[in-house]
Amino acid sequence: MAHRLDPLDLYDVRSLLTDEERAVQDAVGRFVDEKVLPIIGDAFDQGRFPAELVPEIAGLGLLGATLPEEYGCAGMNGVSYGLICQELERGDSGLRSFASVQSSLCMYPIFAYGSEEQKREYLPRMAAGEVIGCFGLTEPHGGSDPANMKTVARKDGGDWVINGAKMWITNGNLAHIAIVWAQTDDGIQGFIVPTSTKGFAAQEVHKKMSLRASVTSALFFDDVRVPDSARLPNVKGLKGPLGCLNQARYGITWGPIGAAQACLKEVLDYTAQRVLFGRPLAANQAVQLKMADMARRITTAQLLSLQLGRLKDAGRLQPTQVSLAKWNNVRMALDIARECRDILGGAGITTEHSAIRHALNLESVITYEGTETVHQLVVGRELTGINAF
Ligand code: TGC
Ligand code: FAD
């Protein structure tokens, strides 16, 4: 047989990366192999975020990786950020969530909308993992329609007084600061709220069957008073939070590729070893068809995200393009993880193998950062010019 291709990269997408991008992928990949994979099944079982990994994640420059070095960040390009997400999610979606929220939803708005003082105060310590952030946009009455938020910030002299609640907030109980989006007389505005502020409370969500190695919380604001210097001065309106989501969703198009690759690798190994009816499971046409179809879908997703990254680095990324890739790539990974769970048979139902953990995690990933339906409707609106929300 001719030279065997890499089953997890059939189109040699890696050859389209620069040396620097490949070095980033290798460094994060080593970290995931050595530090994440040995512990993550147990962390998921225990419903525990592996906080002990944060110093090394920060040490590798993975927090706020695309922001400039003058703020203590690594100054990488968008493709490198994507590869970071892909490798972290090959470990677990919860770990990638942690990095997405810290980087795209907390450091990015401070960088893009904050004052110089805010950038200098927070970004270096956030890059170092000393200050952890969370991002409060979703509210209990309906996350898909954030324009209808009820949380309000009222001006009181030189201060702002915030009242309301946020729901399903990643890192909520870990965070030192919350980026809080609230309705004001002047439209939606963002505030950097230290979680030690009087009137702020975070309550962890329990009984989760998904993203168990990640902290998810409800946030409550009861007359939370912050000075005007806590307000992000350079944006007003929904485009503030949606601009952050654009960054995070871009990374999320890459992450599930890693989860799908982990699942496919697992079933390639398993079906080669498992002998049924006198031959390896992998020798059955029905099984090969399924695995070939997984490789097809992974390859398509890889090329989609890489082109998205090149557009991002050229400053030409459009939100609709991100929506299409978030929809395609998360759906691809969720379906593959479920199919891999099936191929593993009974062995697929425990966290000794990763497929069920990835499948359960991806049930959150397909809902957060805009549900699959929301992204389909964004693409539909682009095609027709008609808003069907
Ligand atoms: P519309 O009222 O038309 O637009 C408002 C303004 O925003 C601008 N805009 C965007 N800007 C940047 N990026 C985007 N993706 C943008 N989409 C819209 C738009 O140009 C406009 O600007 P301006 O200057 O004219 O005021 O709003 P819309 O009709 O586009 O939005 C509707 C809809 C449904 C798409 C939007 O509300 C939406 O995306 N809903 C879903 C909400 C969502 O995704 N929430 C996620 C919460 S965070 C989270 O889930 C974190 S999980 C993290 C983890 O653990 O990894
Ligand atoms: P809803 O908006 O109530 O939607 C319910 C259903 O209705 C969905 O299937 C949706 O697709 C569908 N639907 C909605 N509108 C329409 C329509 N017009 N037409 C047809 N169908 C429609 N949010 C944050 O702000 N910060 C975070 O850090 C964060 N982390 C999260 C972590 C986890 C683990 C989870 C699960 C969620 C997180 N979220 C976070 C919230 C997430 O963004 C929301 O769950 C998501 O936006 C959907 O909102 P919802 O859950 O209120 O569902």
Coordinates of C-alpha atoms and ligand atoms in Angstrom, one line a residue, residues 81 89 93-102 105 108 113 135-139 142-148 167-171 211 214-216 236-249 252 318-320 322-323 326 364-365 367-371 373-375 377-378 381 387 389, ligand 1:
Y81 CA -5.4 30.9 18.9
E89 CA -10.6 20.6 23.4
S93 CA -14.3 21.2 26.2
G94 CA -14.3 22.5 29.8
L95 CA -10.6 23.4 29.6
R96 CA -11.2 25.1 26.2
S97 CA -14.1 26.9 27.7
F98 CA -11.9 28.2 30.5
A99 CA -9.4 29.6 28.0
S100 CA -12.2 31.0 25.7
V101 CA -13.9 32.9 28.5
Q102 CA -10.7 34.3 29.9
L105 CA -14.9 37.1 26.6
Y108 CA -10.7 40.9 24.7
Y113 CA -13.3 48.6 24.8
F135 CA -18.6 37.0 31.3
G136 CA -22.2 37.8 32.2
L137 CA -24.5 38.2 29.3
T138 CA -27.1 35.4 29.5
E139 CA -30.1 35.9 31.8
G142 CA -33.7 33.7 27.7
G143 CA -30.1 33.8 26.4
S144 CA -30.8 33.8 22.7
D145 CA -32.2 37.3 22.9
P146 CA -29.7 39.3 24.9
A147 CA -31.2 42.6 23.6
N148 CA -34.0 41.9 26.0
M167 CA -27.4 32.6 34.3
W168 CA -25.1 29.8 33.1
I169 CA -21.9 31.7 33.6
T170 CA -18.7 29.8 33.0
N171 CA -16.0 30.4 35.7
L211 CA -19.0 20.3 31.1
S214 CA -15.9 23.3 34.2
V215 CA -17.5 25.7 36.7
T216 CA -20.9 27.1 35.7
K236 CA -22.3 51.1 23.8
G237 CA -25.1 48.8 22.6
L238 CA -25.4 45.1 21.8
K239 CA -22.4 45.3 19.5
G240 CA -20.2 45.3 22.6
P241 CA -21.0 41.8 23.8
L242 CA -21.6 40.5 20.3
G243 CA -18.1 41.7 19.3
C244 CA -16.7 39.5 22.1
L245 CA -18.8 36.6 21.1
N246 CA -17.4 36.9 17.6
Q247 CA -13.9 36.3 19.0
A248 CA -15.0 33.4 21.2
R249 CA -17.2 31.7 18.6
I252 CA -15.1 27.5 19.2
Q318 CA -17.5 38.4 8.9
P319 CA -19.9 37.3 11.8
T320 CA -22.0 35.2 9.3
V322 CA -18.2 32.5 12.0
S323 CA -21.8 31.4 12.5
K326 CA -19.7 27.2 14.6
S364 CA -23.3 22.4 25.9
V365 CA -21.1 23.6 23.1
T367 CA -26.1 25.5 22.9
Y368 CA -23.7 28.1 24.2
E369 CA -22.2 31.0 22.3
G370 CA -25.4 31.0 20.2
T371 CA -27.5 27.9 19.8
T373 CA -30.6 27.4 15.5
V374 CA -29.4 31.0 16.2
H375 CA -26.4 30.4 13.9
L377 CA -30.9 31.8 11.3
V378 CA -27.9 34.2 11.0
R381 CA -30.7 36.1 7.2
N387 CA -34.6 38.5 9.8
F389 CA -35.6 35.4 14.6
Ligands
TGC1 P1 -28.7 43.4 16.0 O1 -29.6 44.2 16.9 O2 -29.0 43.4 14.6 O3 -27.2 44.0 16.1 C1 -26.8 44.7 17.2 C2 -25.4 45.3 16.9 O4 -24.4 44.2 17.0 C3 -23.7 44.1 15.8 N1 -23.5 42.7 15.6 C4 -22.3 42.1 15.8 N2 -21.1 42.6 16.1 C5 -20.1 41.8 16.2 N3 -20.2 40.4 16.1 C6 -21.4 39.9 15.8 N4 -21.5 38.6 15.7 C7 -22.5 40.7 15.6 N5 -23.8 40.5 15.4 C8 -24.4 41.7 15.4 C9 -24.7 44.7 14.7 O5 -23.9 45.1 13.6 C10 -25.3 45.8 15.5 O6 -24.4 46.9 15.5 P2 -24.9 48.4 15.4 O7 -23.7 49.2 15.3 O8 -25.8 48.5 14.2 O9 -25.7 48.6 16.7 O10 -28.6 42.1 16.6 P3 -28.7 40.8 15.8 O11 -30.1 40.7 15.2 O12 -27.6 40.6 14.8 O13 -28.6 39.7 16.9 C11 -29.5 38.7 17.0 C12 -28.8 37.4 17.5 C13 -29.9 36.4 17.8 C14 -27.9 36.9 16.4 C15 -28.0 37.8 18.7 O14 -28.8 38.3 19.7 C16 -27.3 36.5 19.2 O15 -26.2 36.2 18.8 N6 -27.9 35.8 20.2 C17 -27.2 34.7 20.9 C18 -26.7 35.1 22.2 C19 -25.4 34.4 22.5 O16 -24.7 33.8 21.7 N7 -25.1 34.4 23.8 C20 -23.9 33.8 24.2 C21 -23.6 34.2 25.7 S1 -21.9 33.9 26.1 C22 -21.7 32.3 26.2 O17 -22.5 31.5 25.8 C23 -20.3 31.9 26.7 S2 -20.1 30.2 26.8 C24 -18.4 30.3 26.8 C25 -17.7 29.0 27.1 O18 -17.8 28.5 28.2 O19 -16.8 28.7 26.2

